[in-house]
PDB file of C-alpha atoms and ligand atoms in Angstrom:
ATOM      1  CA  UNK G   1      96.296 125.083 101.852  1.00  0.00           C
ATOM      2  CA  UNK G   2      95.645 121.387 102.381  1.00  0.00           C
ATOM      3  CA  UNK G   3      96.503 119.664 105.642  1.00  0.00           C
ATOM      4  CA  UNK G   4      99.785 118.123 104.461  1.00  0.00           C
ATOM      5  CA  UNK G   5     100.966 121.500 103.224  1.00  0.00           C
ATOM      6  CA  UNK G   6      99.947 123.129 106.522  1.00  0.00           C
ATOM      7  CA  UNK G   7     101.838 120.511 108.501  1.00  0.00           C
ATOM      8  CA  UNK G   8     104.941 120.929 106.352  1.00  0.00           C
ATOM      9  CA  UNK G   9     104.834 124.698 106.730  1.00  0.00           C
ATOM     10  CA  UNK G  10     104.471 124.462 110.517  1.00  0.00           C
ATOM     11  CA  UNK G  11     107.504 122.159 110.793  1.00  0.00           C
ATOM     12  CA  UNK G  12     109.657 124.151 108.364  1.00  0.00           C
ATOM     13  CA  UNK G  13     109.086 127.270 110.450  1.00  0.00           C
ATOM     14  CA  UNK G  14     110.774 125.547 113.389  1.00  0.00           C
ATOM     15  CA  UNK G  15     113.816 124.363 111.449  1.00  0.00           C
ATOM     16  CA  UNK G  16     117.123 126.115 111.971  1.00  0.00           C
ATOM     17  CA  UNK G  17     119.095 127.092 108.853  1.00  0.00           C
ATOM     18  CA  UNK G  18     120.722 124.107 107.172  1.00  0.00           C
ATOM     19  CA  UNK G  19     118.491 121.398 108.657  1.00  0.00           C
ATOM     20  CA  UNK G  20     116.901 118.991 106.174  1.00  0.00           C
ATOM     21  CA  UNK G  21     113.371 117.710 106.669  1.00  0.00           C
ATOM     22  CA  UNK G  22     112.850 114.174 105.382  1.00  0.00           C
ATOM     23  CA  UNK G  23     109.133 113.475 104.949  1.00  0.00           C
ATOM     24  CA  UNK G  24     108.594 109.874 106.036  1.00  0.00           C
ATOM     25  CA  UNK G  25     105.892 108.587 103.714  1.00  0.00           C
ATOM     26  CA  UNK G  26     105.901 104.865 104.577  1.00  0.00           C
ATOM     27  CA  UNK G  27     102.453 103.215 104.227  1.00  0.00           C
ATOM     28  CA  UNK G  28     101.008 106.434 102.749  1.00  0.00           C
ATOM     29  CA  UNK G  29      99.389 106.521  99.295  1.00  0.00           C
ATOM     30  CA  UNK G  30     101.096 108.216  96.354  1.00  0.00           C
ATOM     31  CA  UNK G  31      98.503 111.037  96.378  1.00  0.00           C
ATOM     32  CA  UNK G  32      99.789 112.110  99.799  1.00  0.00           C
ATOM     33  CA  UNK G  33     103.371 112.153  98.584  1.00  0.00           C
ATOM     34  CA  UNK G  34     102.312 114.131  95.526  1.00  0.00           C
ATOM     35  CA  UNK G  35     100.631 116.714  97.773  1.00  0.00           C
ATOM     36  CA  UNK G  36     103.801 117.088  99.789  1.00  0.00           C
ATOM     37  CA  UNK G  37     105.787 117.338  96.554  1.00  0.00           C
ATOM     38  CA  UNK G  38     103.462 120.068  95.299  1.00  0.00           C
ATOM     39  CA  UNK G  39     104.111 121.899  98.573  1.00  0.00           C
ATOM     40  CA  UNK G  40     107.811 121.920  97.720  1.00  0.00           C
ATOM     41  CA  UNK G  41     108.933 118.795  99.589  1.00  0.00           C
ATOM     42  CA  UNK G  42     111.740 116.920  97.811  1.00  0.00           C
ATOM     43  CA  UNK G  43     113.231 114.601 100.458  1.00  0.00           C
ATOM     44  CA  UNK G  44     111.126 111.502 101.144  1.00  0.00           C
ATOM     45  CA  UNK G  45     111.904 108.602 103.472  1.00  0.00           C
ATOM     46  CA  UNK G  46     110.685 105.015 103.283  1.00  0.00           C
ATOM     47  CA  UNK G  47     111.624 102.074 105.480  1.00  0.00           C
ATOM     48  CA  UNK G  48     110.921  99.200 103.094  1.00  0.00           C
ATOM     49  CA  UNK G  49     112.756  98.594  99.845  1.00  0.00           C
ATOM     50  CA  UNK G  50     109.646  97.058  98.217  1.00  0.00           C
ATOM     51  CA  UNK G  51     107.701 100.230  98.877  1.00  0.00           C
ATOM     52  CA  UNK G  52     110.542 102.464  97.714  1.00  0.00           C
ATOM     53  CA  UNK G  53     110.795 100.777  94.355  1.00  0.00           C
ATOM     54  CA  UNK G  54     107.027 100.901  93.908  1.00  0.00           C
ATOM     55  CA  UNK G  55     106.786 104.617  94.672  1.00  0.00           C
ATOM     56  CA  UNK G  56     109.986 105.925  93.080  1.00  0.00           C
ATOM     57  CA  UNK G  57     108.803 105.815  89.420  1.00  0.00           C
ATOM     58  CA  UNK G  58     105.460 107.395  90.351  1.00  0.00           C
ATOM     59  CA  UNK G  59     106.924 110.682  91.575  1.00  0.00           C
ATOM     60  CA  UNK G  60     108.974 113.238  89.619  1.00  0.00           C
ATOM     61  CA  UNK G  61     112.634 112.412  89.152  1.00  0.00           C
ATOM     62  CA  UNK G  62     113.943 115.286  91.276  1.00  0.00           C
ATOM     63  CA  UNK G  63     112.751 113.589  94.470  1.00  0.00           C
ATOM     64  CA  UNK G  64     115.597 112.573  96.802  1.00  0.00           C
ATOM     65  CA  UNK G  65     114.746 109.131  98.200  1.00  0.00           C
ATOM     66  CA  UNK G  66     116.003 108.174 101.645  1.00  0.00           C
ATOM     67  CA  UNK G  67     116.081 104.591 102.888  1.00  0.00           C
ATOM     68  CA  UNK G  68     115.543 104.972 106.631  1.00  0.00           C
ATOM     69  CA  UNK G  69     114.740 101.402 107.666  1.00  0.00           C
ATOM     70  CA  UNK G  70     116.675  98.245 108.379  1.00  0.00           C
ATOM     71  CA  UNK G  71     118.416  97.192 105.170  1.00  0.00           C
ATOM     72  CA  UNK G  72     118.101  93.663 103.822  1.00  0.00           C
ATOM     73  CA  UNK G  73     121.290  93.211 101.837  1.00  0.00           C
ATOM     74  CA  UNK G  74     119.705  90.997  99.156  1.00  0.00           C
ATOM     75  CA  UNK G  75     117.443  93.928  98.149  1.00  0.00           C
ATOM     76  CA  UNK G  76     120.084  96.665  97.883  1.00  0.00           C
ATOM     77  CA  UNK G  77     120.417  96.010  94.150  1.00  0.00           C
ATOM     78  CA  UNK G  78     116.887  97.322  93.544  1.00  0.00           C
ATOM     79  CA  UNK G  79     117.550 100.768  95.013  1.00  0.00           C
ATOM     80  CA  UNK G  80     121.202 101.144  94.026  1.00  0.00           C
ATOM     81  CA  UNK G  81     120.381 102.998  90.781  1.00  0.00           C
ATOM     82  CA  UNK G  82     118.535 105.880  92.419  1.00  0.00           C
ATOM     83  CA  UNK G  83     118.779 105.996  96.226  1.00  0.00           C
ATOM     84  CA  UNK G  84     119.951 109.370  97.572  1.00  0.00           C
ATOM     85  CA  UNK G  85     120.924 108.463 101.150  1.00  0.00           C
ATOM     86  CA  UNK G  86     120.826 105.242 103.181  1.00  0.00           C
ATOM     87  CA  UNK G  87     120.353 106.074 106.859  1.00  0.00           C
ATOM     88  CA  UNK G  88     120.321 102.583 108.337  1.00  0.00           C
ATOM     89  CA  UNK G  89     123.800 101.204 107.675  1.00  0.00           C
ATOM     90  CA  UNK G  90     124.048  99.142 110.848  1.00  0.00           C
ATOM     91  CA  UNK G  91     126.548  96.391 110.047  1.00  0.00           C
ATOM     92  CA  UNK G  92     129.531  95.893 107.812  1.00  0.00           C
ATOM     93  CA  UNK G  93     127.694  93.433 105.590  1.00  0.00           C
ATOM     94  CA  UNK G  94     125.550  96.330 104.351  1.00  0.00           C
ATOM     95  CA  UNK G  95     128.676  98.305 103.425  1.00  0.00           C
ATOM     96  CA  UNK G  96     130.091  95.347 101.484  1.00  0.00           C
ATOM     97  CA  UNK G  97     126.943  94.879  99.413  1.00  0.00           C
ATOM     98  CA  UNK G  98     126.359  98.600  98.969  1.00  0.00           C
ATOM     99  CA  UNK G  99     129.893  99.097  97.704  1.00  0.00           C
ATOM    100  CA  UNK G 100     129.480  96.248  95.227  1.00  0.00           C
ATOM    101  CA  UNK G 101     126.142  97.485  93.879  1.00  0.00           C
ATOM    102  CA  UNK G 102     127.258 101.104  93.690  1.00  0.00           C
ATOM    103  CA  UNK G 103     130.306 100.067  91.675  1.00  0.00           C
ATOM    104  CA  UNK G 104     128.118  98.077  89.267  1.00  0.00           C
ATOM    105  CA  UNK G 105     125.906 101.153  88.825  1.00  0.00           C
ATOM    106  CA  UNK G 106     128.960 103.342  88.274  1.00  0.00           C
ATOM    107  CA  UNK G 107     128.029 105.610  91.149  1.00  0.00           C
ATOM    108  CA  UNK G 108     128.953 106.501  94.685  1.00  0.00           C
ATOM    109  CA  UNK G 109     126.095 105.964  97.147  1.00  0.00           C
ATOM    110  CA  UNK G 110     125.838 108.154 100.226  1.00  0.00           C
ATOM    111  CA  UNK G 111     124.999 106.692 103.605  1.00  0.00           C
ATOM    112  CA  UNK G 112     124.921 107.176 107.358  1.00  0.00           C
ATOM    113  CA  UNK G 113     126.165 104.787 110.017  1.00  0.00           C
ATOM    114  CA  UNK G 114     123.339 103.927 112.402  1.00  0.00           C
ATOM    115  CA  UNK G 115     124.396 104.005 116.035  1.00  0.00           C
ATOM    116  CA  UNK G 116     122.515 102.146 118.733  1.00  0.00           C
ATOM    117  CA  UNK G 117     121.626 104.840 121.291  1.00  0.00           C
ATOM    118  CA  UNK G 118     118.314 103.564 122.686  1.00  0.00           C
ATOM    119  CA  UNK G 119     117.808 101.330 125.682  1.00  0.00           C
ATOM    120  CA  UNK G 120     115.574  98.943 123.765  1.00  0.00           C
ATOM    121  CA  UNK G 121     117.647  96.063 122.477  1.00  0.00           C
ATOM    122  CA  UNK G 122     115.507  95.577 119.360  1.00  0.00           C
ATOM    123  CA  UNK G 123     116.709  98.814 117.773  1.00  0.00           C
ATOM    124  CA  UNK G 124     119.489  98.309 115.255  1.00  0.00           C
ATOM    125  CA  UNK G 125     122.892  99.910 115.052  1.00  0.00           C
ATOM    126  CA  UNK G 126     126.623  99.825 115.585  1.00  0.00           C
ATOM    127  CA  UNK G 127     128.272 100.466 118.949  1.00  0.00           C
ATOM    128  CA  UNK G 128     130.456 103.567 119.018  1.00  0.00           C
ATOM    129  CA  UNK G 129     133.552 101.398 119.619  1.00  0.00           C
ATOM    130  CA  UNK G 130     132.907  99.435 116.410  1.00  0.00           C
ATOM    131  CA  UNK G 131     132.531 102.662 114.492  1.00  0.00           C
ATOM    132  CA  UNK G 132     135.771 104.091 115.842  1.00  0.00           C
ATOM    133  CA  UNK G 133     137.562 100.962 114.661  1.00  0.00           C
ATOM    134  CA  UNK G 134     135.818 101.023 111.294  1.00  0.00           C
ATOM    135  CA  UNK G 135     136.055 104.645 110.178  1.00  0.00           C
ATOM    136  CA  UNK G 136     139.796 104.795 109.454  1.00  0.00           C
ATOM    137  CA  UNK G 137     139.245 102.031 106.855  1.00  0.00           C
ATOM    138  CA  UNK G 138     136.026 103.227 105.191  1.00  0.00           C
ATOM    139  CA  UNK G 139     137.506 104.863 102.103  1.00  0.00           C
ATOM    140  CA  UNK G 140     139.955 102.095 101.327  1.00  0.00           C
ATOM    141  CA  UNK G 141     137.468  99.242 101.858  1.00  0.00           C
ATOM    142  CA  UNK G 142     134.329 100.860 100.438  1.00  0.00           C
ATOM    143  CA  UNK G 143     135.351 103.447  97.835  1.00  0.00           C
ATOM    144  CA  UNK G 144     131.876 103.470  96.247  1.00  0.00           C
ATOM    145  CA  UNK G 145     130.151 104.365  99.496  1.00  0.00           C
ATOM    146  CA  UNK G 146     130.422 107.853 100.891  1.00  0.00           C
ATOM    147  CA  UNK G 147     129.604 108.040 104.574  1.00  0.00           C
ATOM    148  CA  UNK G 148     128.193 111.478 105.380  1.00  0.00           C
ATOM    149  CA  UNK G 149     127.590 111.063 109.113  1.00  0.00           C
ATOM    150  CA  UNK G 150     125.474 109.243 111.649  1.00  0.00           C
ATOM    151  CA  UNK G 151     121.865 108.278 112.352  1.00  0.00           C
ATOM    152  CA  UNK G 152     120.209 107.288 115.600  1.00  0.00           C
ATOM    153  CA  UNK G 153     116.827 106.599 117.159  1.00  0.00           C
ATOM    154  CA  UNK G 154     116.098 107.464 120.773  1.00  0.00           C
ATOM    155  CA  UNK G 155     114.265 105.197 123.181  1.00  0.00           C
ATOM    156  CA  UNK G 156     110.469 105.284 122.852  1.00  0.00           C
ATOM    157  CA  UNK G 157     109.688 106.854 126.224  1.00  0.00           C
ATOM    158  CA  UNK G 158     107.964 109.856 127.762  1.00  0.00           C
ATOM    159  CA  UNK G 159     111.151 110.657 129.663  1.00  0.00           C
ATOM    160  CA  UNK G 160     112.376 113.709 127.771  1.00  0.00           C
ATOM    161  CA  UNK G 161     115.601 113.853 129.822  1.00  0.00           C
ATOM    162  CA  UNK G 162     116.507 110.395 128.676  1.00  0.00           C
ATOM    163  CA  UNK G 163     115.744 111.234 125.044  1.00  0.00           C
ATOM    164  CA  UNK G 164     117.732 114.464 125.237  1.00  0.00           C
ATOM    165  CA  UNK G 165     120.668 112.581 126.786  1.00  0.00           C
ATOM    166  CA  UNK G 166     120.644 109.941 124.075  1.00  0.00           C
ATOM    167  CA  UNK G 167     120.639 112.629 121.367  1.00  0.00           C
ATOM    168  CA  UNK G 168     123.398 114.532 123.112  1.00  0.00           C
ATOM    169  CA  UNK G 169     125.507 111.367 123.342  1.00  0.00           C
ATOM    170  CA  UNK G 170     125.123 110.807 119.614  1.00  0.00           C
ATOM    171  CA  UNK G 171     125.900 114.441 118.792  1.00  0.00           C
ATOM    172  CA  UNK G 172     129.040 114.304 120.989  1.00  0.00           C
ATOM    173  CA  UNK G 173     130.201 111.160 119.239  1.00  0.00           C
ATOM    174  CA  UNK G 174     129.491 112.738 115.826  1.00  0.00           C
ATOM    175  CA  UNK G 175     131.705 115.715 116.712  1.00  0.00           C
ATOM    176  CA  UNK G 176     134.406 113.461 118.127  1.00  0.00           C
ATOM    177  CA  UNK G 177     134.571 111.557 114.830  1.00  0.00           C
ATOM    178  CA  UNK G 178     134.996 114.842 112.970  1.00  0.00           C
ATOM    179  CA  UNK G 179     137.533 116.351 115.353  1.00  0.00           C
ATOM    180  CA  UNK G 180     139.556 113.327 116.421  1.00  0.00           C
ATOM    181  CA  UNK G 181     139.323 111.172 113.330  1.00  0.00           C
ATOM    182  CA  UNK G 182     139.112 113.926 110.729  1.00  0.00           C
ATOM    183  CA  UNK G 183     135.900 112.669 109.153  1.00  0.00           C
ATOM    184  CA  UNK G 184     134.415 115.122 106.633  1.00  0.00           C
ATOM    185  CA  UNK G 185     130.895 114.584 107.913  1.00  0.00           C
ATOM    186  CA  UNK G 186     127.962 116.984 107.688  1.00  0.00           C
ATOM    187  CA  UNK G 187     124.877 114.890 108.433  1.00  0.00           C
ATOM    188  CA  UNK G 188     123.453 113.920 111.809  1.00  0.00           C
ATOM    189  CA  UNK G 189     120.071 112.270 111.263  1.00  0.00           C
ATOM    190  CA  UNK G 190     118.062 112.222 114.475  1.00  0.00           C
ATOM    191  CA  UNK G 191     114.541 113.218 115.475  1.00  0.00           C
ATOM    192  CA  UNK G 192     111.069 111.967 114.510  1.00  0.00           C
ATOM    193  CA  UNK G 193     107.547 113.368 115.050  1.00  0.00           C
ATOM    194  CA  UNK G 194     107.603 112.856 118.801  1.00  0.00           C
ATOM    195  CA  UNK G 195     111.119 114.037 119.534  1.00  0.00           C
ATOM    196  CA  UNK G 196     112.493 116.203 116.724  1.00  0.00           C
ATOM    197  CA  UNK G 197     112.454 119.381 118.817  1.00  0.00           C
ATOM    198  CA  UNK G 198     114.736 117.685 121.344  1.00  0.00           C
ATOM    199  CA  UNK G 199     116.909 116.421 118.496  1.00  0.00           C
ATOM    200  CA  UNK G 200     117.221 119.904 116.999  1.00  0.00           C
ATOM    201  CA  UNK G 201     118.312 121.266 120.378  1.00  0.00           C
ATOM    202  CA  UNK G 202     121.021 118.603 120.479  1.00  0.00           C
ATOM    203  CA  UNK G 203     122.280 119.609 117.019  1.00  0.00           C
ATOM    204  CA  UNK G 204     120.475 117.376 114.536  1.00  0.00           C
ATOM    205  CA  UNK G 205     120.986 118.365 110.886  1.00  0.00           C
ATOM    206  CA  UNK G 206     118.328 116.040 109.453  1.00  0.00           C
ATOM    207  CA  UNK G 207     114.976 115.085 110.925  1.00  0.00           C
ATOM    208  CA  UNK G 208     112.769 112.229 109.729  1.00  0.00           C
ATOM    209  CA  UNK G 209     109.126 113.133 110.271  1.00  0.00           C
ATOM    210  CA  UNK G 210     106.150 111.000 109.260  1.00  0.00           C
ATOM    211  CA  UNK G 211     102.959 111.207 111.287  1.00  0.00           C
ATOM    212  CA  UNK G 212     103.221 114.945 112.020  1.00  0.00           C
ATOM    213  CA  UNK G 213     103.088 115.538 108.254  1.00  0.00           C
ATOM    214  CA  UNK G 214     100.871 112.773 106.877  1.00  0.00           C
ATOM    215  CA  UNK G 215      98.835 111.825 109.961  1.00  0.00           C
ATOM    216  CA  UNK G 216      98.906 108.646 112.038  1.00  0.00           C
ATOM    217  CA  UNK G 217      99.679 105.383 110.288  1.00  0.00           C
ATOM    218  CA  UNK G 218      97.304 102.468 110.734  1.00  0.00           C
ATOM    219  CA  UNK G 219      98.997  99.615 112.578  1.00  0.00           C
ATOM    220  CA  UNK G 220      99.705  96.565 110.428  1.00  0.00           C
TER     221      UNK G 220
HETATM  222  C1  LIG K 301     108.714 105.696 110.787  1.00  0.00           C
HETATM  223  C2  LIG K 301     110.053 106.266 111.028  1.00  0.00           C
HETATM  224  C3  LIG K 301     110.215 107.636 111.269  1.00  0.00           C
HETATM  225  C4  LIG K 301     109.059 108.621 111.358  1.00  0.00           C
HETATM  226  O1  LIG K 301     108.240 108.344 112.447  1.00  0.00           O
HETATM  227  P1  LIG K 301     107.093 109.374 112.918  1.00  0.00           P
HETATM  228  O2  LIG K 301     106.969 109.115 114.354  1.00  0.00           O
HETATM  229  O3  LIG K 301     105.867 109.026 112.139  1.00  0.00           O
HETATM  230  O4  LIG K 301     107.579 110.751 112.606  1.00  0.00           O
HETATM  231  C5  LIG K 301     111.499 108.116 111.450  1.00  0.00           C
HETATM  232  N1  LIG K 301     112.572 107.298 111.402  1.00  0.00           N
HETATM  233  C6  LIG K 301     112.457 105.982 111.166  1.00  0.00           C
HETATM  234  C7  LIG K 301     113.684 105.149 111.119  1.00  0.00           C
HETATM  235  C8  LIG K 301     111.197 105.431 110.982  1.00  0.00           C
HETATM  236  O5  LIG K 301     111.090 104.095 110.750  1.00  0.00           O
END
């Protein structure tokens, strides 16, 4: 077994039933993605649209591509034909453009609403209040976008209590949207290499793991 395969196996062993592992392959060469693919990995996450459209034709067509980064609306058209799930829907402008491009492609594109749960102000996302106002109108305004749930990123800190609290807050809000607003949601994307075990404890259904699979990324 090569290292990527070993890492994938070690993480999969810790995953509860029904949790999806998205392998975050940003900055990594195609050979690394191919190794993960050969080890059975099908969900891959990238945070830049340029990189997604470069890599997508180089891997087999049964790969499910996830856009996990901040979305520049003028580039949505390039991924609209093939993207599986957009995690970082953080403002209504993204929904408007996504709906338009999905309609032109004759498809429905799945996405997650990103919620701002971290203390750092530079992380993107909606406030929960905005989302509660928005969700009753999603289907009528954006019929070509199917929202499947929520995504969030915890504060980058060593304080595991704080991280666990932020994940719990997001999970509570996720369940409130389902119970109070009747949303048919099944996806709660939270947890990365450093904090996915805390996220799983809080009820994550999708973790986005990069460096624990592919090794550290070199800083740009
Ligand atoms: C890079 C990235 C990840 C993965 O980070 P690791 O710490 O390498 O696991 C997860 N989510 C988002 C949004 C990212 O940009």
